[in-house]
Amino acid sequence: MDYKEAGVDVEAGREFVNQIRNLVHSTFRPEVLGGLGGFSGCFQLPYGYQEPVLVSGTDGVGTKLKIAQSLNRHDTIGIDLVAMCVNDVLTSGAEPLFFLDYLATGHLEKEQLTEVVAGIASGCKQAGCALLGGETAEMPGFYQVGEYDLAGFCVGIVEKSQMLDGSQVQVGDVAIALPSAGVHSNGFSLVRKIVSDKGFSWSDRPDILGGQTLGEIFLTPTYIYVKPVLAARKAGLEIHGMAHITGGGLPENLPRCLGKGQAIKIDPKSWSIPPIFQWLAEEGSVNSQAMYNTFNMGIGFVLLVPPHEVEPAMAHFTLQNITAHSIGEVITGSGELLGLPI
C-alpha cells in the first residue's frame, strides 16, 4: 500500500498549492519576506512605530459551512473567515498585518478548495492584510465527502499609546452602530434547525426577503469594517471603544469594550432590523430575548465616541457609503446592557 491508497493524495496537494499561489501572492504587502511554500511565513514589522503592540485573533465560521457545502458554493465562506478574525483585532485599534488559515478536508477537491482560498484572499485584500500562509490537511475518514472545516489566525499592530482597552471609555460616550450585512457567521445552528424543522429549502424565496433565496441571504459574507474604521481614526475621529457583534449578540459583546463601573443603555428602535431576522423570529417562534442573545440583529460593529464626535462620525461613515446609527450611551453601572426588549 501507499499513502494515496490510504486516501491522501500528496501530488494533488502539491498541485493545489500551485493553483492557489497567485491568489496568495495577490494579497502580499511590502513587509512580506519570501514566498509561498516554506515552513513558515515571514513578515517584517512596518516602520514608524515607537512602541508597537502585536494583537492576535483566531476564529472559525461555524456551521455556516454546512450551508456552503449543501449549495456547493464556496466563494464567500473564506471572506467570513477573515472577517471574523480581523474585526476582532480591529476592536483594539489595531491594523491587521497578516492572516493564516487552516483548512481540513476528507478528500482534497482542488476546485472546491480553490474557491475557498479565493474568498480568503478577497477578505485579506478587503482588510489590507497579507495571506501569509496556511495549512491544508487531508484527513480521510474524519470528514465526509465534500466536507471541510476552516480556522483562521490574524496578527495586527497598534501603537501602544493608541491601543483601546476600555480605559478610554467615559460615562456619556455615545454608541455609534455600523450595520451588518446580514446574519454574518453566528447563530447558524439555530438557522439550520429552523429551516430544517419547518421544511424549507435553501432555494426558497420568502416574500419578506424581496426575491432572494434563503441560501443567498444566509451566505452573504460578514462585513469587514477594517478600512472605514481605521480611516476614521487616521482622520482624527476620537474613538474610545469598539465592539465586534458576534456570538452572543449585543448583550454579550457590547459590554466587553466598557471600563470598570460602566454600563450601556441602548434604544432598539434607533435602527431598522433587517427582514431576515423577522423571518427567523416568526418561523422559529424565537422570542426577542433569544433573538438578541443569538444574532447581531442588523448591527455588526459599534464605536463608542464622545458626544462632540457623533456628527463627524456619522458624516465620515456616510462618505464611506455606510449608514451609521446612534443607538445609545454609556452610563454608570456594572457591565450590563440595558434597554433591550425582554
Tab-separated table of C-alpha atoms in Angstrom, residues 4-312:
chain	number	residue	atom	x	y	z
A	4	LYS	CA	-2.679	7.514	-1.865
A	5	GLU	CA	-4.406	4.177	-1.291
A	6	ALA	CA	-4.952	5.283	2.307
A	7	GLY	CA	-6.816	8.322	0.994
A	8	VAL	CA	-4.142	11.047	0.985
A	9	ASP	CA	-3.033	12.317	-2.425
A	10	VAL	CA	0.283	14.124	-1.894
A	11	GLU	CA	0.616	15.050	-5.558
A	12	ALA	CA	-2.859	16.608	-5.559
A	13	GLY	CA	-1.758	18.640	-2.564
A	14	ARG	CA	1.235	19.990	-4.469
A	15	GLU	CA	-0.971	20.852	-7.445
A	16	PHE	CA	-3.400	22.651	-5.125
A	17	VAL	CA	-0.605	24.812	-3.676
A	18	ASN	CA	0.468	25.760	-7.194
A	19	GLN	CA	-3.127	26.525	-8.109
A	20	ILE	CA	-3.588	28.992	-5.257
A	21	ARG	CA	-0.133	30.582	-5.466
A	22	ASN	CA	-1.262	33.636	-7.440
A	23	LEU	CA	-4.240	34.160	-5.125
A	24	VAL	CA	-1.939	34.234	-2.118
A	25	HIS	CA	0.626	36.499	-3.766
A	26	SER	CA	-2.114	38.978	-4.719
A	27	THR	CA	-2.571	39.787	-1.004
A	28	PHE	CA	1.084	40.438	-0.164
A	29	ARG	CA	2.156	43.666	1.494
A	30	PRO	CA	5.681	45.126	1.166
A	31	GLU	CA	6.581	43.702	4.594
A	32	VAL	CA	6.183	40.072	3.461
A	33	LEU	CA	9.531	38.298	3.180
A	34	GLY	CA	9.809	35.285	0.906
A	35	GLY	CA	7.019	33.466	-0.879
A	36	LEU	CA	4.620	30.555	-0.534
A	37	GLY	CA	5.920	27.095	0.225
A	38	GLY	CA	8.304	27.488	3.150
A	39	PHE	CA	7.915	26.010	6.594
A	40	SER	CA	6.810	29.395	7.948
A	41	GLY	CA	5.730	32.819	6.777
A	42	CYS	CA	7.966	35.801	7.485
A	43	PHE	CA	6.791	39.369	7.981
A	44	GLN	CA	8.846	42.452	8.790
A	45	LEU	CA	7.166	44.931	11.146
A	46	PRO	CA	6.218	48.210	9.468
A	47	TYR	CA	8.458	51.214	10.140
A	48	GLY	CA	7.440	54.203	12.226
A	49	TYR	CA	6.152	52.601	15.418
A	50	GLN	CA	7.661	53.739	18.734
A	51	GLU	CA	6.092	51.072	20.964
A	52	PRO	CA	4.413	48.557	18.645
A	53	VAL	CA	1.965	46.107	20.194
A	54	LEU	CA	1.028	42.951	18.288
A	55	VAL	CA	-2.636	41.973	18.561
A	56	SER	CA	-3.762	38.455	17.625
A	57	GLY	CA	-7.093	36.796	16.963
A	58	THR	CA	-8.403	33.420	15.833
A	59	ASP	CA	-11.842	32.151	14.842
A	60	GLY	CA	-13.797	29.919	12.504
A	61	VAL	CA	-17.047	30.099	10.567
A	62	GLY	CA	-19.092	27.512	12.477
A	63	THR	CA	-21.958	25.615	10.918
A	64	LYS	CA	-22.438	28.222	8.208
A	65	LEU	CA	-20.046	25.885	6.409
A	66	LYS	CA	-22.891	23.349	6.169
A	67	ILE	CA	-24.907	25.730	4.003
A	68	ALA	CA	-21.967	26.470	1.682
A	69	GLN	CA	-21.342	22.749	1.293
A	70	SER	CA	-25.035	21.937	0.752
A	71	LEU	CA	-25.254	24.536	-2.018
A	72	ASN	CA	-21.782	23.754	-3.393
A	73	ARG	CA	-20.974	27.459	-3.201
A	74	HIS	CA	-17.615	28.186	-1.627
A	75	ASP	CA	-16.651	31.671	-2.846
A	76	THR	CA	-17.879	33.671	0.168
A	77	ILE	CA	-17.097	31.491	3.168
A	78	GLY	CA	-13.424	32.499	3.080
A	79	ILE	CA	-14.429	36.162	3.394
A	80	ASP	CA	-16.355	35.210	6.532
A	81	LEU	CA	-13.278	33.506	7.947
A	82	VAL	CA	-11.105	36.594	7.504
A	83	ALA	CA	-13.818	38.946	8.740
A	84	MET	CA	-14.342	37.073	11.991
A	85	CYS	CA	-10.666	37.476	12.849
A	86	VAL	CA	-9.786	40.934	11.532
A	87	ASN	CA	-12.888	42.584	13.005
A	88	ASP	CA	-11.922	41.216	16.423
A	89	VAL	CA	-8.366	42.521	16.099
A	90	LEU	CA	-9.707	45.891	14.970
A	91	THR	CA	-11.517	46.448	18.297
A	92	SER	CA	-8.132	47.120	19.947
A	93	GLY	CA	-7.436	49.778	17.336
A	94	ALA	CA	-5.014	47.501	15.516
A	95	GLU	CA	-4.318	47.327	11.797
A	96	PRO	CA	-4.363	43.692	10.585
A	97	LEU	CA	-0.957	42.769	9.165
A	98	PHE	CA	-1.191	39.153	8.123
A	99	PHE	CA	-3.537	36.180	8.140
A	100	LEU	CA	-3.066	32.415	8.150
A	101	ASP	CA	-5.654	29.727	7.519
A	102	TYR	CA	-6.084	26.078	8.451
A	103	LEU	CA	-8.191	24.063	6.031
A	104	ALA	CA	-9.065	20.429	6.796
A	105	THR	CA	-10.945	18.064	4.496
A	106	GLY	CA	-11.609	14.378	3.982
A	107	HIS	CA	-10.578	14.461	0.341
A	108	LEU	CA	-8.805	17.305	-1.410
A	109	GLU	CA	-11.177	18.671	-4.058
A	110	LYS	CA	-8.967	21.219	-5.788
A	111	GLU	CA	-11.669	23.291	-7.477
A	112	GLN	CA	-13.785	23.457	-4.335
A	113	LEU	CA	-10.940	24.484	-2.067
A	114	THR	CA	-9.529	26.946	-4.595
A	115	GLU	CA	-12.864	28.774	-4.335
A	116	VAL	CA	-12.462	28.820	-0.568
A	117	VAL	CA	-8.944	30.253	-0.790
A	118	ALA	CA	-10.116	32.804	-3.357
A	119	GLY	CA	-12.597	34.023	-0.743
A	120	ILE	CA	-9.881	34.163	1.903
A	121	ALA	CA	-7.675	36.186	-0.469
A	122	SER	CA	-10.584	38.542	-1.200
A	123	GLY	CA	-11.178	39.039	2.521
A	124	CYS	CA	-7.499	39.741	3.121
A	125	LYS	CA	-7.485	42.392	0.406
A	126	GLN	CA	-10.611	43.987	1.884
A	127	ALA	CA	-8.821	44.112	5.257
A	128	GLY	CA	-5.471	45.198	3.804
A	129	CYS	CA	-3.602	42.244	5.309
A	130	ALA	CA	-1.379	39.627	3.694
A	131	LEU	CA	-2.360	35.975	3.400
A	132	LEU	CA	0.979	34.885	4.760
A	133	GLY	CA	0.487	31.142	4.696
A	134	GLY	CA	-1.669	28.263	5.824
A	135	GLU	CA	-2.120	24.548	6.166
A	136	THR	CA	-4.263	22.151	4.138
A	137	ALA	CA	-4.873	18.854	5.916
A	138	GLU	CA	-6.314	15.876	4.043
A	139	MET	CA	-7.912	13.592	6.640
A	140	PRO	CA	-9.761	10.649	5.045
A	141	GLY	CA	-12.327	9.058	7.316
A	142	PHE	CA	-12.532	12.122	9.547
A	143	TYR	CA	-14.717	14.252	7.258
A	144	GLN	CA	-17.433	13.090	4.860
A	145	VAL	CA	-17.023	13.526	1.096
A	146	GLY	CA	-17.358	17.197	0.187
A	147	GLU	CA	-16.920	18.386	3.769
A	148	TYR	CA	-14.198	20.696	5.021
A	149	ASP	CA	-13.527	22.835	8.072
A	150	LEU	CA	-11.785	26.190	8.428
A	151	ALA	CA	-9.916	28.127	11.077
A	152	GLY	CA	-8.257	31.500	10.725
A	153	PHE	CA	-5.498	33.363	12.547
A	154	CYS	CA	-4.715	37.073	12.326
A	155	VAL	CA	-1.994	39.334	13.711
A	156	GLY	CA	-2.328	43.108	13.779
A	157	ILE	CA	-0.316	46.038	15.112
A	158	VAL	CA	-1.102	49.195	17.067
A	159	GLU	CA	0.945	51.888	18.749
A	160	LYS	CA	0.750	51.229	22.496
A	161	SER	CA	-0.392	54.776	23.227
A	162	GLN	CA	-3.291	54.354	20.763
A	163	MET	CA	-4.455	50.915	21.872
A	164	LEU	CA	-8.079	50.677	23.063
A	165	ASP	CA	-8.560	48.635	26.244
A	166	GLY	CA	-11.664	50.042	27.929
A	167	SER	CA	-9.806	52.618	29.999
A	168	GLN	CA	-10.587	55.393	27.500
A	169	VAL	CA	-14.381	54.909	27.683
A	170	GLN	CA	-16.257	57.590	29.636
A	171	VAL	CA	-19.780	57.861	31.001
A	172	GLY	CA	-21.731	59.856	28.420
A	173	ASP	CA	-19.969	58.359	25.402
A	174	VAL	CA	-22.345	57.619	22.539
A	175	ALA	CA	-22.664	54.237	20.824
A	176	ILE	CA	-22.424	54.511	17.038
A	177	ALA	CA	-23.592	51.329	15.305
A	178	LEU	CA	-22.411	50.178	11.885
A	179	PRO	CA	-24.821	47.858	10.058
A	180	SER	CA	-24.209	44.181	9.492
A	181	ALA	CA	-24.510	42.586	6.066
A	182	GLY	CA	-26.984	40.064	7.470
A	183	VAL	CA	-26.614	37.139	9.839
A	184	HIS	CA	-22.800	37.173	9.364
A	185	SER	CA	-21.300	33.981	10.878
A	186	ASN	CA	-23.101	33.362	14.165
A	187	GLY	CA	-26.291	31.563	15.125
A	188	PHE	CA	-26.300	29.114	12.243
A	189	SER	CA	-27.117	26.070	14.344
A	190	LEU	CA	-30.436	27.785	15.113
A	191	VAL	CA	-30.812	28.955	11.496
A	192	ARG	CA	-30.344	25.418	10.193
A	193	LYS	CA	-32.757	23.981	12.758
A	194	ILE	CA	-35.487	26.459	11.789
A	195	VAL	CA	-35.015	25.774	8.074
A	196	SER	CA	-34.956	22.003	8.621
A	197	ASP	CA	-37.803	21.730	11.149
A	198	LYS	CA	-40.103	23.954	9.095
A	199	GLY	CA	-39.411	22.086	5.860
A	200	PHE	CA	-37.783	24.949	3.964
A	201	SER	CA	-35.032	24.559	1.365
A	202	TRP	CA	-32.164	26.924	0.655
A	203	SER	CA	-33.739	27.731	-2.723
A	204	ASP	CA	-36.988	29.018	-1.198
A	205	ARG	CA	-37.787	32.721	-1.696
A	206	PRO	CA	-39.928	34.024	1.181
A	207	ASP	CA	-41.815	37.187	0.208
A	208	ILE	CA	-40.271	39.129	3.096
A	209	LEU	CA	-36.794	38.709	1.555
A	210	GLY	CA	-37.636	40.567	-1.650
A	211	GLY	CA	-36.986	37.758	-4.099
A	212	GLN	CA	-33.694	36.460	-2.742
A	213	THR	CA	-33.332	32.807	-1.817
A	214	LEU	CA	-32.625	31.709	1.726
A	215	GLY	CA	-29.278	30.371	0.525
A	216	GLU	CA	-28.293	33.722	-0.969
A	217	ILE	CA	-29.300	35.596	2.170
A	218	PHE	CA	-27.534	33.274	4.589
A	219	LEU	CA	-24.327	33.023	2.549
A	220	THR	CA	-23.945	36.811	2.395
A	221	PRO	CA	-20.423	37.255	3.813
A	222	THR	CA	-19.588	39.053	7.034
A	223	TYR	CA	-18.798	42.718	6.531
A	224	ILE	CA	-15.158	43.713	7.055
A	225	TYR	CA	-15.012	47.016	8.949
A	226	VAL	CA	-11.242	47.480	8.962
A	227	LYS	CA	-10.651	50.113	6.292
A	228	PRO	CA	-13.520	52.529	7.110
A	229	VAL	CA	-12.819	52.367	10.855
A	230	LEU	CA	-9.045	52.785	10.528
A	231	ALA	CA	-9.686	55.658	8.117
A	232	ALA	CA	-11.838	57.301	10.794
A	233	ARG	CA	-9.021	57.055	13.357
A	234	LYS	CA	-6.487	58.319	10.830
A	235	ALA	CA	-8.748	61.305	10.107
A	236	GLY	CA	-8.617	62.193	13.798
A	237	LEU	CA	-12.003	60.885	14.958
A	238	GLU	CA	-11.822	60.314	18.726
A	239	ILE	CA	-12.886	56.719	19.386
A	240	HIS	CA	-12.897	55.444	22.973
A	241	GLY	CA	-14.022	51.851	22.425
A	242	MET	CA	-15.114	49.345	19.807
A	243	ALA	CA	-17.071	46.092	19.796
A	244	HIS	CA	-17.489	43.412	17.146
A	245	ILE	CA	-21.023	41.990	17.435
A	246	THR	CA	-20.605	38.244	17.029
A	247	GLY	CA	-21.773	35.200	19.014
A	248	GLY	CA	-23.993	36.262	21.896
A	249	GLY	CA	-25.157	39.355	20.029
A	250	LEU	CA	-25.273	42.823	21.544
A	251	PRO	CA	-25.789	41.667	25.173
A	252	GLU	CA	-22.571	39.676	25.252
A	253	ASN	CA	-20.303	41.754	23.033
A	254	LEU	CA	-21.132	45.419	23.551
A	255	PRO	CA	-20.279	45.453	27.302
A	256	ARG	CA	-16.859	43.933	26.540
A	257	CYS	CA	-15.473	47.312	25.462
A	258	LEU	CA	-16.556	49.164	28.606
A	259	GLY	CA	-14.408	50.274	31.526
A	260	LYS	CA	-14.971	49.478	35.205
A	261	GLY	CA	-18.124	50.860	36.798
A	262	GLN	CA	-19.833	51.365	33.462
A	263	ALA	CA	-22.880	50.005	31.666
A	264	ILE	CA	-24.523	50.874	28.385
A	265	LYS	CA	-28.125	51.696	27.587
A	266	ILE	CA	-29.410	51.401	24.036
A	267	ASP	CA	-32.631	52.147	22.185
A	268	PRO	CA	-33.613	49.166	19.987
A	269	LYS	CA	-35.906	51.452	17.961
A	270	SER	CA	-32.956	53.559	16.796
A	271	TRP	CA	-32.162	51.263	13.882
A	272	SER	CA	-34.123	49.089	11.450
A	273	ILE	CA	-33.825	45.338	11.965
A	274	PRO	CA	-33.306	43.563	8.598
A	275	PRO	CA	-36.170	41.337	7.364
A	276	ILE	CA	-34.186	38.100	7.706
A	277	PHE	CA	-34.267	38.414	11.496
A	278	GLN	CA	-38.029	38.952	11.463
A	279	TRP	CA	-38.367	35.832	9.299
A	280	LEU	CA	-36.241	33.762	11.707
A	281	ALA	CA	-38.199	35.003	14.729
A	282	GLU	CA	-41.568	34.230	13.133
A	283	GLU	CA	-40.754	30.882	11.551
A	284	GLY	CA	-38.823	29.623	14.567
A	285	SER	CA	-41.108	31.163	17.191
A	286	VAL	CA	-37.979	32.703	18.720
A	287	ASN	CA	-38.672	35.314	21.402
A	288	SER	CA	-36.998	38.728	21.411
A	289	GLN	CA	-34.581	37.915	24.206
A	290	ALA	CA	-33.325	34.792	22.417
A	291	MET	CA	-33.015	36.680	19.125
A	292	TYR	CA	-30.837	39.412	20.662
A	293	ASN	CA	-28.751	36.826	22.530
A	294	THR	CA	-28.089	34.811	19.350
A	295	PHE	CA	-27.952	37.178	16.372
A	296	ASN	CA	-26.444	40.587	15.610
A	297	MET	CA	-29.941	41.924	14.707
A	298	GLY	CA	-28.531	44.175	11.992
A	299	ILE	CA	-25.575	45.650	13.891
A	300	GLY	CA	-22.124	44.295	13.097
A	301	PHE	CA	-19.787	46.759	14.817
A	302	VAL	CA	-20.129	49.503	17.432
A	303	LEU	CA	-17.935	52.526	18.192
A	304	LEU	CA	-18.035	54.486	21.442
A	305	VAL	CA	-17.299	58.173	20.864
A	306	PRO	CA	-17.653	61.354	22.941
A	307	PRO	CA	-20.829	63.378	22.205
A	308	HIS	CA	-19.000	66.038	20.179
A	309	GLU	CA	-17.774	63.356	17.751
A	310	VAL	CA	-21.204	61.953	16.889
A	311	GLU	CA	-21.865	64.205	13.897
A	312	PRO	CA	-18.321	63.867	12.480
